[in-house]
CSV table of C-alpha atoms and ligand atoms in Angstrom, one decimal:
chain,number,residue,atom,x,y,z
A,1,MET,CA,33.1,8.6,-35.2
A,2,VAL,CA,30.1,8.8,-33.1
A,3,SER,CA,30.8,10.9,-29.6
A,4,PHE,CA,29.0,10.2,-26.2
A,5,LEU,CA,29.1,12.1,-23.3
A,6,ILE,CA,28.0,10.7,-20.1
A,7,PRO,CA,27.7,13.8,-17.4
A,8,PHE,CA,28.1,13.9,-13.9
A,9,GLU,CA,24.0,13.8,-12.8
A,10,SER,CA,23.6,17.4,-11.0
A,11,ALA,CA,19.6,17.1,-10.0
A,12,LEU,CA,19.5,16.9,-5.8
A,13,GLY,CA,19.9,13.6,-4.3
A,14,GLU,CA,20.3,11.6,-8.0
A,15,THR,CA,23.4,9.5,-7.2
A,16,ARG,CA,22.6,7.3,-10.5
A,17,VAL,CA,24.9,7.3,-13.3
A,18,SER,CA,23.8,6.6,-17.0
A,19,ALA,CA,26.5,4.7,-18.3
A,20,THR,CA,28.9,1.7,-16.6
A,21,PRO,CA,32.1,1.0,-17.5
A,22,GLU,CA,30.5,-2.2,-19.2
A,23,THR,CA,28.5,-0.3,-21.5
A,24,VAL,CA,31.2,1.8,-22.0
A,25,LYS,CA,32.6,-1.0,-23.4
A,26,LYS,CA,30.0,-1.6,-25.8
A,27,PHE,CA,29.7,1.7,-27.2
A,28,LEU,CA,33.5,1.8,-28.1
A,29,ASP,CA,33.2,-1.7,-29.9
A,30,LEU,CA,30.2,0.1,-32.1
A,31,GLY,CA,32.9,2.7,-32.8
A,32,CYS,CA,32.1,5.0,-30.7
A,33,LYS,CA,34.3,7.9,-28.6
A,34,VAL,CA,33.2,8.1,-25.0
A,35,PHE,CA,34.0,11.2,-23.3
A,36,PHE,CA,33.0,10.8,-18.8
A,37,GLU,CA,32.8,13.4,-16.4
A,38,LYS,CA,35.0,12.8,-13.8
A,39,GLY,CA,33.5,11.6,-10.8
A,40,ALA,CA,29.8,10.8,-12.6
A,41,GLY,CA,30.0,7.6,-11.2
A,42,LYS,CA,31.3,8.0,-7.7
A,43,ALA,CA,28.0,7.7,-6.0
A,44,ALA,CA,27.0,4.6,-7.9
A,45,GLY,CA,30.3,3.1,-6.5
A,46,PHE,CA,32.1,3.0,-10.1
A,47,LEU,CA,34.9,5.1,-9.7
A,48,ASP,CA,36.8,7.0,-12.8
A,49,ASP,CA,40.1,4.8,-13.1
A,50,THR,CA,37.1,1.5,-14.3
A,51,TYR,CA,36.0,3.9,-16.8
A,52,MET,CA,39.5,4.7,-18.1
A,53,ASP,CA,40.3,1.4,-17.9
A,54,ALA,CA,36.8,0.7,-20.2
A,55,GLY,CA,38.5,3.2,-22.7
A,56,ALA,CA,36.7,6.0,-21.7
A,57,GLU,CA,37.8,9.6,-22.3
A,58,LEU,CA,37.8,11.5,-18.7
A,59,VAL,CA,36.8,15.0,-18.5
A,60,GLU,CA,36.3,17.8,-16.3
A,61,ARG,CA,32.5,18.6,-15.3
A,62,GLU,CA,32.5,21.8,-16.2
A,63,ASN,CA,34.4,21.5,-19.7
A,64,ASP,CA,31.9,22.9,-22.0
A,65,GLU,CA,33.8,22.6,-25.0
A,66,VAL,CA,33.2,18.8,-25.1
A,67,LYS,CA,29.8,19.8,-24.6
A,68,LYS,CA,30.1,21.4,-28.0
A,69,ILE,CA,31.8,18.5,-29.7
A,70,VAL,CA,29.5,15.7,-28.8
A,71,ASP,CA,26.8,14.2,-30.5
A,72,ILE,CA,24.6,12.1,-28.3
A,73,VAL,CA,24.1,13.0,-24.2
A,74,LEU,CA,23.1,10.6,-22.2
A,75,CYS,CA,21.5,11.1,-19.0
A,76,VAL,CA,19.1,9.5,-16.0
A,77,GLN,CA,17.8,12.9,-15.2
A,78,PRO,CA,16.9,16.4,-17.4
A,79,PRO,CA,20.5,18.2,-17.6
A,80,ASN,CA,19.7,22.1,-16.5
A,81,GLU,CA,19.3,25.0,-19.3
A,82,LYS,CA,23.5,26.0,-19.0
A,83,PHE,CA,24.4,22.2,-19.5
A,84,LEU,CA,21.8,22.1,-22.3
A,85,SER,CA,23.1,25.4,-24.1
A,86,HIS,CA,26.1,24.3,-24.5
A,87,LEU,CA,25.3,21.4,-26.4
A,88,LYS,CA,25.9,21.8,-30.5
A,89,PRO,CA,22.9,21.9,-32.9
A,90,GLY,CA,22.4,18.5,-34.0
A,91,SER,CA,22.7,16.6,-31.3
A,92,PHE,CA,20.7,13.6,-29.4
A,93,LEU,CA,19.8,13.7,-25.7
A,94,VAL,CA,18.9,10.7,-23.9
A,95,GLY,CA,17.2,10.2,-20.8
A,96,LEU,CA,14.1,10.2,-17.9
A,97,LEU,CA,13.1,13.6,-19.1
A,98,ASN,CA,10.0,14.5,-17.2
A,99,PRO,CA,8.2,15.1,-20.4
A,100,TYR,CA,5.0,15.9,-19.0
A,101,GLY,CA,4.2,19.7,-19.1
A,102,ASN,CA,7.8,20.3,-19.4
A,103,LYS,CA,7.4,23.4,-21.2
A,104,LEU,CA,10.9,24.8,-20.3
A,105,LEU,CA,12.8,21.5,-21.6
A,106,ALA,CA,10.1,22.3,-25.0
A,107,GLU,CA,11.8,25.3,-25.6
A,108,THR,CA,15.7,24.9,-25.1
A,109,LEU,CA,15.1,21.8,-27.7
A,110,LYS,CA,13.3,23.9,-30.3
A,111,SER,CA,16.0,26.7,-30.1
A,112,LYS,CA,19.2,24.2,-29.7
A,113,ASN,CA,17.5,21.9,-33.1
A,114,ILE,CA,18.3,19.5,-30.5
A,115,SER,CA,16.6,15.7,-31.0
A,116,ALA,CA,15.5,13.7,-27.9
A,117,ILE,CA,14.0,10.9,-26.7
A,118,ALA,CA,12.3,10.8,-23.3
A,119,LEU,CA,12.3,7.2,-22.2
A,120,GLU,CA,9.4,7.6,-20.0
A,121,LEU,CA,7.5,7.8,-23.5
A,122,LEU,CA,8.9,4.3,-24.7
A,123,PRO,CA,5.9,1.9,-25.5
A,124,ARG,CA,5.3,-0.8,-23.8
A,125,ILE,CA,5.9,-3.6,-26.5
A,126,SER,CA,7.5,-7.2,-25.9
A,127,ARG,CA,10.8,-6.0,-27.9
A,128,ALA,CA,11.0,-2.8,-25.6
A,129,GLN,CA,11.4,-4.9,-22.3
A,130,SER,CA,15.2,-4.6,-22.3
A,131,SER,CA,15.1,-0.7,-22.5
A,132,ASP,CA,12.3,-0.3,-20.3
A,133,ALA,CA,13.7,2.2,-17.9
A,134,LEU,CA,10.4,2.8,-16.2
A,135,SER,CA,10.2,-0.6,-15.2
A,136,SER,CA,14.1,-1.2,-14.0
A,137,GLN,CA,13.5,1.7,-12.1
A,138,ALA,CA,10.0,1.2,-10.2
A,139,ASN,CA,10.6,-2.6,-9.9
A,140,ILE,CA,14.0,-1.3,-7.6
A,141,ALA,CA,11.1,1.0,-5.6
A,142,GLY,CA,9.0,-1.1,-5.3
A,143,TYR,CA,11.6,-3.5,-3.9
A,144,LYS,CA,12.8,-1.0,-1.4
A,145,SER,CA,9.9,0.2,-0.1
A,146,VAL,CA,8.7,-2.9,1.7
A,147,LEU,CA,12.6,-2.8,3.0
A,148,LEU,CA,11.9,0.9,4.2
A,149,ALA,CA,8.5,-0.3,5.6
A,150,ALA,CA,10.0,-3.3,7.6
A,151,SER,CA,12.6,-1.2,9.1
A,152,ALA,CA,10.0,1.7,10.5
A,153,LEU,CA,7.0,-0.7,11.0
A,154,ASP,CA,7.1,-1.6,15.0
A,155,ARG,CA,6.3,-5.0,14.8
A,156,TYR,CA,7.7,-8.6,12.6
A,157,PHE,CA,6.9,-8.9,9.4
A,158,PRO,CA,6.7,-13.1,8.9
A,159,MET,CA,4.6,-15.5,11.7
A,160,LEU,CA,7.0,-16.3,14.4
A,161,MET,CA,6.1,-19.1,16.9
A,162,THR,CA,8.6,-18.3,20.1
A,163,ALA,CA,9.2,-19.7,23.4
A,164,ALA,CA,7.0,-16.3,24.9
A,165,GLY,CA,4.2,-17.2,22.4
A,166,THR,CA,3.3,-16.9,18.8
A,167,ILE,CA,3.4,-13.7,16.6
A,168,GLN,CA,0.8,-12.7,13.9
A,169,PRO,CA,2.2,-11.8,10.8
A,170,SER,CA,1.6,-8.8,9.5
A,171,LYS,CA,-0.9,-7.4,7.5
A,172,ILE,CA,0.6,-5.5,4.2
A,173,VAL,CA,-2.2,-3.6,1.3
A,174,VAL,CA,-0.2,-3.0,-1.6
A,175,LEU,CA,-2.1,-0.7,-3.6
A,176,GLY,CA,-1.2,-0.1,-7.5
A,177,ALA,CA,0.0,-3.6,-9.0
A,178,GLY,CA,2.0,-2.5,-11.7
A,179,VAL,CA,5.3,-3.4,-12.1
A,180,ALA,CA,6.3,-1.4,-8.5
A,181,GLY,CA,3.7,-3.1,-6.9
A,182,LEU,CA,4.1,-6.7,-7.7
A,183,GLN,CA,7.4,-5.9,-7.1
A,184,ALA,CA,6.4,-5.0,-3.5
A,185,ILE,CA,3.8,-7.7,-3.4
A,186,ALA,CA,6.7,-10.6,-4.1
A,187,THR,CA,8.9,-9.0,-1.7
A,188,ALA,CA,6.1,-8.6,1.5
A,189,LYS,CA,5.6,-12.4,0.6
A,190,ARG,CA,9.2,-13.5,0.7
A,191,LEU,CA,9.3,-11.6,4.5
A,192,GLY,CA,6.3,-13.7,5.6
A,193,ALA,CA,3.4,-10.9,5.8
A,194,VAL,CA,0.0,-11.7,4.3
A,195,VAL,CA,-0.7,-8.9,1.5
A,196,TYR,CA,-3.8,-7.6,0.5
A,197,VAL,CA,-4.3,-6.0,-3.3
A,198,SER,CA,-5.8,-3.4,-5.1
A,199,ASP,CA,-5.6,-2.7,-8.4
A,200,ILE,CA,-8.4,-1.3,-11.2
A,201,ARG,CA,-6.7,-3.3,-14.5
A,202,GLU,CA,-8.7,-6.6,-14.8
A,203,ALA,CA,-5.2,-8.5,-15.9
A,204,VAL,CA,-3.6,-7.6,-12.4
A,205,LYS,CA,-5.8,-10.0,-10.1
A,206,GLU,CA,-4.8,-12.9,-11.8
A,207,GLN,CA,-1.1,-12.0,-11.1
A,208,VAL,CA,-1.5,-10.9,-7.9
A,209,GLU,CA,-3.3,-14.4,-6.7
A,210,SER,CA,-0.3,-16.2,-8.2
A,211,LEU,CA,2.1,-14.4,-5.9
A,212,GLY,CA,-0.1,-15.8,-3.0
A,213,ALA,CA,-1.6,-12.1,-2.3
A,214,ARG,CA,-5.6,-11.6,-2.0
A,215,PHE,CA,-7.0,-9.3,-4.3
A,216,ILE,CA,-9.2,-6.8,-3.5
A,217,GLU,CA,-12.4,-6.6,-5.5
A,218,LEU,CA,-13.4,-3.7,-7.3
A,219,PRO,CA,-16.0,-1.2,-6.0
A,220,LYS,CA,-19.5,-2.4,-7.6
A,221,ILE,CA,-20.7,0.7,-9.5
A,222,ASP,CA,-22.2,1.3,-13.1
A,223,GLU,CA,-18.2,2.5,-14.4
A,224,THR,CA,-15.4,0.0,-15.4
A,225,PRO,CA,-12.2,0.9,-15.3
A,226,SER,CA,-10.0,0.7,-18.8
A,227,GLU,CA,-6.9,1.1,-20.2
A,228,SER,CA,-4.5,1.5,-23.1
A,229,GLY,CA,-1.3,0.2,-23.7
A,230,GLY,CA,-1.0,-1.9,-20.6
A,231,TYR,CA,-1.6,1.3,-18.7
A,232,ALA,CA,-4.9,2.1,-16.6
A,233,LYS,CA,-6.6,5.3,-17.9
A,234,GLN,CA,-7.9,7.5,-15.7
A,235,VAL,CA,-11.6,7.2,-13.8
A,236,SER,CA,-13.9,9.2,-12.7
A,237,ASP,CA,-14.0,10.9,-9.1
A,238,ASP,CA,-17.2,8.8,-8.3
A,239,PHE,CA,-15.6,5.7,-8.7
A,240,ILE,CA,-12.4,6.5,-6.3
A,241,VAL,CA,-14.6,7.5,-3.8
A,242,ALA,CA,-16.5,4.3,-4.2
A,243,GLN,CA,-13.0,2.5,-3.9
A,244,ARG,CA,-12.0,4.4,-0.8
A,245,LYS,CA,-15.5,2.6,0.6
A,246,GLU,CA,-13.6,-0.6,-0.2
A,247,LEU,CA,-10.6,0.2,1.2
A,248,ALA,CA,-11.4,1.6,4.3
A,249,LYS,CA,-11.7,-1.8,6.1
A,250,GLN,CA,-8.6,-3.1,5.0
A,251,LEU,CA,-5.9,0.0,5.9
A,252,SER,CA,-7.9,-0.2,9.5
A,253,GLU,CA,-6.9,-3.6,10.1
A,254,ALA,CA,-3.3,-2.8,7.9
A,255,ASP,CA,0.4,-2.7,9.4
A,256,VAL,CA,1.7,-1.5,6.6
A,257,ALA,CA,0.0,0.3,3.0
A,258,ILE,CA,2.8,0.5,0.1
A,259,CYS,CA,0.8,3.1,-2.5
A,260,THR,CA,2.2,3.3,-6.0
A,261,ALA,CA,-1.1,3.5,-8.4
A,262,GLN,CA,-0.8,5.8,-11.0
A,263,VAL,CA,-1.9,6.9,-14.1
A,264,PRO,CA,0.4,8.2,-16.5
A,265,GLY,CA,0.8,12.3,-17.4
A,266,LYS,CA,-2.5,12.6,-14.5
A,267,LYS,CA,-2.1,13.0,-10.8
A,268,ALA,CA,-2.2,10.2,-8.9
A,269,PRO,CA,-5.1,8.3,-7.5
A,270,LYS,CA,-6.1,9.6,-3.5
A,271,LEU,CA,-6.9,6.2,-2.5
A,272,ILE,CA,-6.3,7.2,1.1
A,273,ASP,CA,-7.8,9.9,3.1
A,274,GLU,CA,-7.6,11.6,6.0
A,275,LYS,CA,-10.3,10.0,7.8
A,276,MET,CA,-8.8,6.5,6.8
A,277,LEU,CA,-5.5,7.7,7.7
A,278,ASP,CA,-7.8,8.1,11.4
A,279,ASP,CA,-8.8,4.8,11.5
A,280,MET,CA,-5.3,3.2,11.0
A,281,ARG,CA,-3.8,2.0,14.0
A,282,PRO,CA,-0.4,3.8,15.5
A,283,GLY,CA,3.1,2.1,14.7
A,284,SER,CA,1.4,1.3,10.8
A,285,VAL,CA,3.1,2.7,7.9
A,286,VAL,CA,2.3,4.5,4.8
A,287,ILE,CA,4.8,4.3,1.8
A,288,ASP,CA,3.9,6.4,-1.0
A,289,LEU,CA,5.7,5.9,-4.1
A,290,ALA,CA,3.3,8.1,-6.0
A,291,VAL,CA,4.2,11.1,-4.3
A,292,LEU,CA,5.8,13.1,-7.2
A,293,SER,CA,2.7,13.1,-8.9
A,294,GLY,CA,0.7,14.2,-6.3
A,295,GLY,CA,0.2,11.1,-4.1
A,296,ASN,CA,-2.2,8.1,-3.3
A,297,CYS,CA,-2.0,9.3,0.6
A,298,ALA,CA,-3.5,12.3,2.0
A,299,CYS,CA,-1.1,14.4,4.0
A,300,SER,CA,2.1,12.9,2.1
A,301,LYS,CA,5.0,15.3,1.3
A,302,PRO,CA,8.4,14.3,-1.6
A,303,GLY,CA,11.3,13.0,0.6
A,304,GLU,CA,9.1,13.3,4.0
A,305,THR,CA,8.4,11.5,6.8
A,306,ILE,CA,5.1,12.6,8.5
A,307,VAL,CA,4.1,11.0,11.8
A,308,ARG,CA,0.3,11.3,12.3
A,309,GLU,CA,-1.6,10.3,15.3
A,310,GLY,CA,1.1,7.9,15.2
A,311,VAL,CA,1.1,6.8,11.6
A,312,LYS,CA,4.0,7.0,9.6
A,313,ILE,CA,3.7,8.4,6.4
A,314,ILE,CA,6.6,8.2,4.3
A,315,GLY,CA,6.5,10.2,0.8
A,316,ALA,CA,9.5,7.9,-0.6
A,317,SER,CA,10.1,10.4,-4.1
A,318,ASN,CA,13.3,8.3,-5.0
A,319,LEU,CA,13.9,5.3,-4.2
A,320,PRO,CA,16.0,4.1,-7.2
A,321,CYS,CA,18.7,6.5,-5.9
A,322,SER,CA,19.1,4.2,-2.8
A,323,ILE,CA,20.1,1.5,-4.6
A,324,PRO,CA,22.5,3.3,-6.9
A,325,ASN,CA,24.2,0.6,-7.9
A,326,HIS,CA,22.4,-1.7,-9.5
A,327,ALA,CA,19.9,0.8,-10.1
A,328,SER,CA,22.7,2.5,-12.9
A,329,SER,CA,23.5,-1.2,-14.2
A,330,LEU,CA,20.2,-1.8,-15.0
A,331,TYR,CA,19.6,1.8,-16.6
A,332,SER,CA,22.9,2.0,-18.2
A,333,ARG,CA,21.7,-1.4,-20.0
A,334,ASN,CA,18.3,0.0,-20.6
A,335,LEU,CA,20.3,2.8,-23.2
A,336,LEU,CA,22.8,0.4,-24.6
A,337,SER,CA,19.7,-1.8,-25.6
A,338,LEU,CA,17.8,1.2,-27.1
A,339,LEU,CA,21.1,2.5,-28.8
A,340,GLN,CA,22.7,-0.2,-30.2
A,341,PRO,CA,20.2,-1.2,-33.7
A,342,MET,CA,20.0,2.3,-34.2
A,343,PHE,CA,23.6,2.1,-35.1
A,344,LYS,CA,23.5,0.2,-38.7
A,345,GLU,CA,26.8,-0.3,-40.6
A,346,GLY,CA,28.8,2.1,-38.9
A,347,LYS,CA,26.3,4.9,-38.7
A,348,PHE,CA,24.2,6.0,-36.5
A,349,LEU,CA,20.8,6.9,-37.8
A,350,ILE,CA,17.2,8.2,-36.0
A,351,ASP,CA,15.0,6.2,-37.3
A,352,ASN,CA,11.7,7.5,-36.8
A,353,ASP,CA,9.7,4.7,-38.7
A,354,ASP,CA,10.7,2.3,-35.6
A,355,GLU,CA,7.7,1.9,-33.3
A,356,LEU,CA,10.2,2.5,-30.1
A,357,ILE,CA,11.7,5.9,-31.4
A,358,ALA,CA,8.4,7.4,-32.9
A,359,GLY,CA,6.6,6.4,-29.5
A,360,SER,CA,9.7,8.1,-27.3
A,361,LEU,CA,11.3,10.7,-29.6
A,362,ILE,CA,9.8,14.2,-28.1
A,363,SER,CA,12.0,16.2,-30.1
A,364,LYS,CA,13.6,15.4,-34.4
A,365,ASP,CA,16.1,18.7,-34.8
A,366,GLY,CA,14.4,20.9,-33.0
A,367,VAL,CA,10.8,19.8,-33.6
A,368,ILE,CA,8.8,19.3,-31.5
A,369,LEU,CA,6.9,16.0,-32.1
A,370,LYS,CA,4.6,14.8,-28.8
A,371,SER,CA,3.6,18.4,-28.4
A,372,GLU,CA,0.5,17.3,-27.1
A,373,ILE,CA,2.6,15.6,-23.6
A,374,ILE,CA,5.3,18.2,-24.0
A,375,GLU,CA,3.2,21.4,-23.9
A,376,ASN,CA,-0.1,20.2,-22.2
A,377,GLY,CA,1.0,17.4,-20.0
A,378,GLY,CA,-1.5,15.4,-22.3
A,379,THR,CA,-1.6,11.1,-21.5
A,380,ARG,CA,0.6,9.3,-23.6
A,381,SER,CA,-1.6,7.5,-26.6
B,1,NAD,P1,1.5,3.1,-13.4
B,1,NAD,O1,3.3,3.3,-12.9
B,1,NAD,O2,1.3,3.7,-14.3
B,1,NAD,O3,0.6,2.3,-12.7
B,1,NAD,C1,0.6,1.3,-11.3
B,1,NAD,C2,-0.5,0.9,-11.5
B,1,NAD,O4,-1.1,1.7,-10.6
B,1,NAD,C3,-0.7,0.1,-12.3
B,1,NAD,O5,-0.8,-1.1,-12.4
B,1,NAD,C4,-2.3,1.0,-12.6
B,1,NAD,O6,-3.5,0.1,-13.4
B,1,NAD,C5,-2.7,1.0,-10.8
B,1,NAD,N1,-3.8,2.3,-10.7
B,1,NAD,C6,-3.9,3.3,-11.0
B,1,NAD,N2,-5.1,3.6,-10.7
B,1,NAD,C7,-5.0,3.1,-9.9
B,1,NAD,C8,-6.7,3.0,-8.8
B,1,NAD,N3,-7.3,4.2,-9.0
B,1,NAD,N4,-6.7,1.9,-7.7
B,1,NAD,C9,-5.2,1.0,-7.5
B,1,NAD,N5,-4.6,1.1,-8.8
B,1,NAD,C10,-4.4,1.8,-9.9
B,1,NAD,O7,2.5,1.5,-14.4
B,1,NAD,P2,3.5,0.6,-14.4
B,1,NAD,O8,3.7,0.2,-13.4
B,1,NAD,O9,5.1,1.3,-15.7
B,1,NAD,O10,2.8,-0.3,-15.6
B,1,NAD,C11,1.5,-1.0,-15.5
B,1,NAD,C12,1.3,-2.3,-16.7
B,1,NAD,O11,2.1,-2.0,-17.7
B,1,NAD,C13,2.4,-3.7,-15.9
B,1,NAD,O12,2.0,-4.2,-14.8
B,1,NAD,C14,2.6,-4.3,-17.0
B,1,NAD,O13,1.1,-5.0,-17.2
B,1,NAD,C15,2.9,-2.9,-18.1
B,1,NAD,N6,3.7,-3.6,-18.6
B,1,NAD,C16,4.2,-3.6,-19.8
B,1,NAD,C17,5.9,-4.0,-20.5
B,1,NAD,C18,6.4,-4.7,-21.9
B,1,NAD,O14,5.2,-4.9,-22.2
B,1,NAD,N7,7.3,-4.3,-22.5
B,1,NAD,C19,6.6,-3.1,-20.0
B,1,NAD,C20,6.5,-2.8,-18.4
B,1,NAD,C21,4.8,-2.8,-18.2
């Protein structure tokens, strides 16, 4: 019988859990056994009793004996070295494993003969949509970034006609219109703001306009940005300089900037420099969702709010953790949807011929399969 372990997430500030009572039940229906570390769902609003009622076996957090027997560990963030050292050789780890340049993880997987899927590398094909954890979590980040901005801003978002006169709507600039950016646009529009958007992928303009936002045209220079698998490819420093020029005027008139521009495996493009911050009005707000990969905005720091000449710069590094109940529900369904098809006729099979598995499997029985990414931080294909 295939056994799962749902661990207590030990990373600082992590509030999500990798399985809910709903998905535990589904794994049991597949004939599996599920061990659940006590308290692992509490921060996300899922209590131990509900897992027990669903059929999971509750175990203590420090119970290393269980780690030695389980076949599959479902995690949100990569478990620490100590945790991994107890897993049995041949076991299988699935989660957001932060694979780019993660040599320490590679060494542990190798030495312990562990197979692992990094959800960040799942190919963005239609069949993968229900398993796409980057999307489910980025969607939350985009939504929450706008709520954070609205509560930090010294103005209303919508236009209001009051007895004391008319209030003009706030102007929001969204940088990067991927999953988080599109949700930020939709949320800001719902709150009544006027929204301007910059992105370097061609396909995005139409999506942005269909949400009622205005697209900021790309700089007119020789270089044409390209993309691969739905992702932007890195543009040159000259392009970024020209792009900053186009953005400067929009930002000087903006009340809020939501920064979501990223290139997988690379440093995030620095789209707002200090001079542009100088020109933003005191009281305006910048939310930098790209802060963990270097940030789109000068001066942003992970998890911190910096007030610079009256401009609030919020380094929003873990917004999905601020909505842990829904973040966990969606994440755990992503995992279920990925793993369910791997059970065939009662047997669990890691099928490297499957495009989804091949794209995201970083280690098979300890052999590192994505050395370009995991050892050198190279970009995904
Ligand atoms: P991401 O987080 O890597 O990047 C966010 C956005 O930043 C992207 O839209 C990118 O073009 C943009 N960007 C990069 N450099 C920029 C710059 N210099 N200036 C402005 N913007 C810049 O990407 P993501 O949000 O995870 O996904 C990107 C796209 O992938 C989605 O919009 C969608 O088209 C596609 N996608 C497809 C599927 C699927 O088919 N299964 C699932 C999810 C996403």
